[in-house]
Amino acid sequence: EIVLTQSPGTLSLSPGERATLSCRASQSVSSGNLAWYQSKPGQAPRLIIYGASSRATGIPDRFSGSGSGTDFTLTISRLEPEDFAVYYCQQYGSSPTFGGGTKVEIK
Amino acid sequence: QVQLVESGGGVVQPGRSLRLSCAASGFIFNTYAIHWVRQAPGKGLEWVALISYDGSNKYYADSVKGRFTFSRDNSKNTVYLQMNGLRAEDTAVYYCARSRGYLGPFDFWGQGTLVTVSS
């Protein structure tokens, strides 16, 4: 099983600031099969990034993903009020696993 | 529009059974794999099970293997998760989600249904 470790656990930022979230895999994620999801209380999780760097349908371009192998990053260039949420990385190249999540909270 | 609607959650005693359903609409159901993902209170997401587009292949997380059974009825655009031998640690919100192919990103999720295992 591929274990995903996300850091930091919590990111305290102000609207307009840049957010950088990290996801590290215990072994190489094949073909960049890495996704990022946004989760808010009482709502369905939403796909943000797939294939490590492709934005899902309807996702604004302030969200970007990068990385390969075992190290991946989600960047939110300028935080909007609706971006404060928990973000999970997921590898889907083998039996799917999720990271523990990074909470982006308002400072 | 695309919809996945889970139902069947509730409070159940340890050792008992429960069946969850996930009804789909707004897309060609029999071309997508469907997954169950759960989230225990205050915890992160955990993948539970996968069923292929035609129901011929099923995969389970080790934590539920042998206790949970995943099935689908493409004539009803619905999947089912039969959960037997429930334990306190199965308490969670259960989401269904779709993916193109067995191993693809989960591009749409339902709102979830809460399962509470407690005596």
Coordinates of C-alpha atoms in Angstrom, one line a residue:
Chain A
E1 CA 0.0 0.0 0.0
I2 CA 1.3 3.5 -0.9
V3 CA 1.2 5.7 2.1
L4 CA 0.7 9.4 1.5
T5 CA 2.0 12.0 4.0
Q6 CA 0.7 15.5 3.8
S7 CA 2.3 18.6 5.3
P8 CA 1.7 20.8 7.1
G9 CA -1.3 19.6 9.0
T10 CA -2.7 23.1 9.2
L11 CA -1.9 26.2 7.2
S12 CA -3.1 29.5 8.7
L13 CA -3.2 32.2 6.0
S14 CA -5.1 35.3 5.0
P15 CA -7.2 35.8 1.9
G16 CA -5.0 36.9 -1.0
E17 CA -2.0 34.9 0.3
R18 CA -0.4 32.0 -1.5
A19 CA -0.9 28.4 -0.1
T20 CA 1.6 25.6 -0.7
L21 CA 0.6 22.1 0.3
S22 CA 2.8 19.1 0.2
C23 CA 2.1 15.4 -0.4
R24 CA 4.9 12.8 -0.1
A25 CA 4.4 9.2 -1.2
S26 CA 6.1 6.2 0.4
Q27 CA 6.9 4.9 -3.1
S28 CA 6.7 6.3 -6.6
V29 CA 3.2 7.0 -7.8
S30 CA 2.9 5.5 -11.3
S31 CA 2.2 7.8 -14.3
G32 CA 1.5 10.7 -12.1
N33 CA -1.7 9.2 -10.8
L34 CA -2.1 11.8 -8.1
A35 CA -5.2 13.8 -7.4
W36 CA -6.1 16.6 -5.0
Y37 CA -9.6 17.0 -3.4
Q38 CA -11.2 19.9 -1.5
S39 CA -13.4 18.9 1.4
K40 CA -15.8 21.2 3.4
P41 CA -18.0 20.2 6.3
G42 CA -21.4 18.8 5.2
Q43 CA -20.4 18.8 1.5
A44 CA -19.2 16.2 -1.0
P45 CA -15.5 16.3 -1.6
R46 CA -14.6 17.9 -4.9
L47 CA -11.9 16.9 -7.3
I48 CA -9.4 19.8 -7.9
I49 CA -6.4 18.3 -9.6
Y50 CA -5.8 15.0 -11.3
G51 CA -2.8 13.5 -13.1
A52 CA -0.7 15.6 -10.7
S53 CA -1.1 18.8 -12.6
S54 CA -4.4 18.9 -14.6
R55 CA -7.2 21.0 -13.3
A56 CA -10.6 19.3 -13.1
T57 CA -13.6 20.8 -14.9
G58 CA -14.6 24.2 -13.5
I59 CA -11.6 24.6 -11.2
P60 CA -10.2 28.2 -11.3
D61 CA -6.7 28.7 -12.5
R62 CA -5.5 29.9 -9.1
F63 CA -5.2 26.2 -8.3
S64 CA -2.2 24.4 -9.7
G65 CA -0.5 21.0 -9.1
S66 CA 3.0 19.9 -9.7
G67 CA 5.4 17.1 -8.9
S68 CA 6.2 13.5 -9.9
G69 CA 7.5 10.3 -8.4
T70 CA 7.1 10.7 -4.7
D71 CA 6.8 14.5 -4.2
F72 CA 3.8 16.5 -5.1
T73 CA 2.5 20.0 -4.4
L74 CA -0.8 21.8 -4.6
T75 CA -0.5 25.6 -4.9
I76 CA -3.3 28.1 -4.5
S77 CA -1.9 31.3 -5.8
R78 CA -4.2 33.8 -4.1
L79 CA -6.6 32.5 -1.5
E80 CA -10.3 33.4 -1.9
P81 CA -12.7 33.1 1.1
E82 CA -14.2 29.9 -0.5
D83 CA -10.8 28.2 -0.6
F84 CA -10.6 27.7 3.1
A85 CA -11.1 24.0 3.5
V86 CA -9.3 20.7 4.0
Y87 CA -7.3 19.3 1.1
Y88 CA -6.5 15.7 0.5
C89 CA -4.1 14.1 -1.9
Q90 CA -4.9 10.7 -3.3
Q91 CA -3.0 8.2 -5.4
Y92 CA -5.0 6.1 -7.8
G93 CA -2.3 4.2 -9.6
S94 CA -2.9 1.2 -7.4
S95 CA -5.3 0.4 -4.6
P96 CA -6.4 4.0 -3.9
T97 CA -5.1 5.7 -0.8
F98 CA -5.5 9.2 0.6
G99 CA -3.2 11.4 2.6
G100 CA -4.2 12.6 6.1
G101 CA -5.2 16.1 4.8
T102 CA -4.1 19.7 5.2
K103 CA -6.5 22.2 6.7
V104 CA -6.2 25.7 5.2
E105 CA -7.7 28.0 7.8
I106 CA -8.2 31.8 8.0
K107 CA -5.5 33.5 10.0
Chain B
Q1 CA -26.9 17.1 -14.0
V2 CA -24.7 14.4 -12.5
Q3 CA -26.1 13.1 -9.2
L4 CA -25.0 10.4 -6.8
V5 CA -27.4 10.0 -3.9
E6 CA -26.5 7.7 -1.0
S7 CA -29.1 6.2 1.4
G8 CA -29.4 3.5 4.0
G9 CA -27.3 4.9 6.8
G10 CA -28.4 4.8 10.4
V11 CA -27.6 3.5 13.8
V12 CA -26.9 -0.2 14.2
Q13 CA -25.5 -2.4 16.9
P14 CA -22.1 -4.0 16.7
G15 CA -22.2 -7.3 14.8
R16 CA -25.3 -6.4 12.9
S17 CA -25.7 -5.6 9.2
L18 CA -26.7 -2.6 7.1
R19 CA -27.1 -2.1 3.3
L20 CA -26.2 1.2 1.7
S21 CA -27.4 2.3 -1.7
C22 CA -26.1 4.8 -4.1
A23 CA -28.4 5.9 -6.9
A24 CA -26.9 7.6 -10.0
S25 CA -28.4 9.9 -12.6
G26 CA -27.3 12.4 -15.2
F27 CA -24.6 10.3 -16.8
I28 CA -24.1 6.9 -18.5
F29 CA -23.9 4.8 -15.4
N30 CA -22.6 1.6 -16.9
T31 CA -19.5 3.2 -18.2
Y32 CA -18.1 4.2 -14.8
A33 CA -16.5 2.4 -11.9
I34 CA -18.0 3.3 -8.6
H35 CA -16.2 3.5 -5.2
W36 CA -17.2 3.8 -1.6
V37 CA -15.1 6.1 0.5
R38 CA -15.7 6.7 4.2
Q39 CA -14.7 9.4 6.7
A40 CA -14.8 8.7 10.4
P41 CA -15.7 11.6 12.7
G42 CA -12.8 14.0 12.8
K43 CA -10.7 11.8 10.6
G44 CA -9.6 11.8 7.0
L45 CA -10.8 9.9 3.9
E46 CA -10.5 6.2 3.6
W47 CA -11.1 4.2 0.4
V48 CA -13.4 1.3 1.1
A49 CA -14.3 -0.6 -2.1
L50 CA -14.4 -0.4 -5.9
I51 CA -16.7 -2.1 -8.4
S52 CA -16.0 -2.1 -12.1
Y53 CA -18.4 -0.6 -14.7
D54 CA -20.0 -4.0 -15.3
G55 CA -19.8 -5.4 -11.8
S56 CA -17.4 -8.2 -12.8
N57 CA -14.5 -6.9 -10.7
K58 CA -14.6 -5.8 -7.1
Y59 CA -11.8 -4.8 -4.7
Y60 CA -11.9 -4.0 -1.0
A61 CA -9.7 -2.4 1.6
D62 CA -8.2 -4.8 4.0
S63 CA -10.2 -3.3 6.8
V64 CA -13.5 -4.4 5.3
K65 CA -12.5 -7.5 3.3
G66 CA -14.7 -10.5 4.1
R67 CA -17.4 -8.3 5.8
F68 CA -18.5 -5.9 3.1
T69 CA -19.9 -6.9 -0.3
F70 CA -20.2 -4.5 -3.2
S71 CA -22.7 -5.0 -6.0
R72 CA -24.4 -3.0 -8.7
D73 CA -27.6 -3.1 -10.8
N74 CA -27.0 -1.2 -14.0
S75 CA -30.7 -1.5 -14.9
K76 CA -31.5 0.6 -11.9
N77 CA -28.4 2.8 -12.0
T78 CA -27.7 1.8 -8.4
V79 CA -24.9 0.3 -6.4
Y80 CA -25.2 -1.4 -3.1
L81 CA -22.8 -1.9 -0.2
Q82 CA -23.8 -4.8 2.1
M83 CA -22.0 -4.4 5.4
N84 CA -22.0 -7.3 7.8
G85 CA -20.3 -7.8 11.1
L86 CA -20.3 -4.1 11.8
R87 CA -17.8 -2.7 14.3
A88 CA -17.5 0.6 16.1
E89 CA -14.6 1.5 13.9
D90 CA -16.9 1.4 10.9
T91 CA -18.7 4.5 12.2
A92 CA -18.3 7.1 9.4
V93 CA -19.9 9.1 6.7
Y94 CA -19.9 6.8 3.6
Y95 CA -19.6 8.5 0.2
C96 CA -20.0 6.9 -3.2
A97 CA -17.9 8.4 -6.0
R98 CA -17.4 7.6 -9.7
S99 CA -14.2 7.2 -11.8
R100 CA -13.5 6.5 -15.4
G101 CA -11.9 3.1 -15.4
Y102 CA -10.8 1.1 -12.3
L103 CA -8.0 3.4 -11.4
G104 CA -8.9 7.0 -12.2
P105 CA -9.6 10.1 -10.2
F106 CA -12.9 10.3 -8.4
D107 CA -14.5 13.1 -10.5
F108 CA -17.8 13.2 -8.7
W109 CA -19.0 12.3 -5.2
G110 CA -22.3 12.0 -3.5
Q111 CA -23.2 13.9 -0.3
G112 CA -22.7 10.9 1.9
T113 CA -24.7 8.9 4.4
L114 CA -23.9 8.5 8.1
V115 CA -23.4 5.0 9.6
T116 CA -23.1 4.8 13.4
V117 CA -22.2 1.5 15.0
S118 CA -23.1 1.7 18.7
S119 CA -24.8 -0.4 21.3

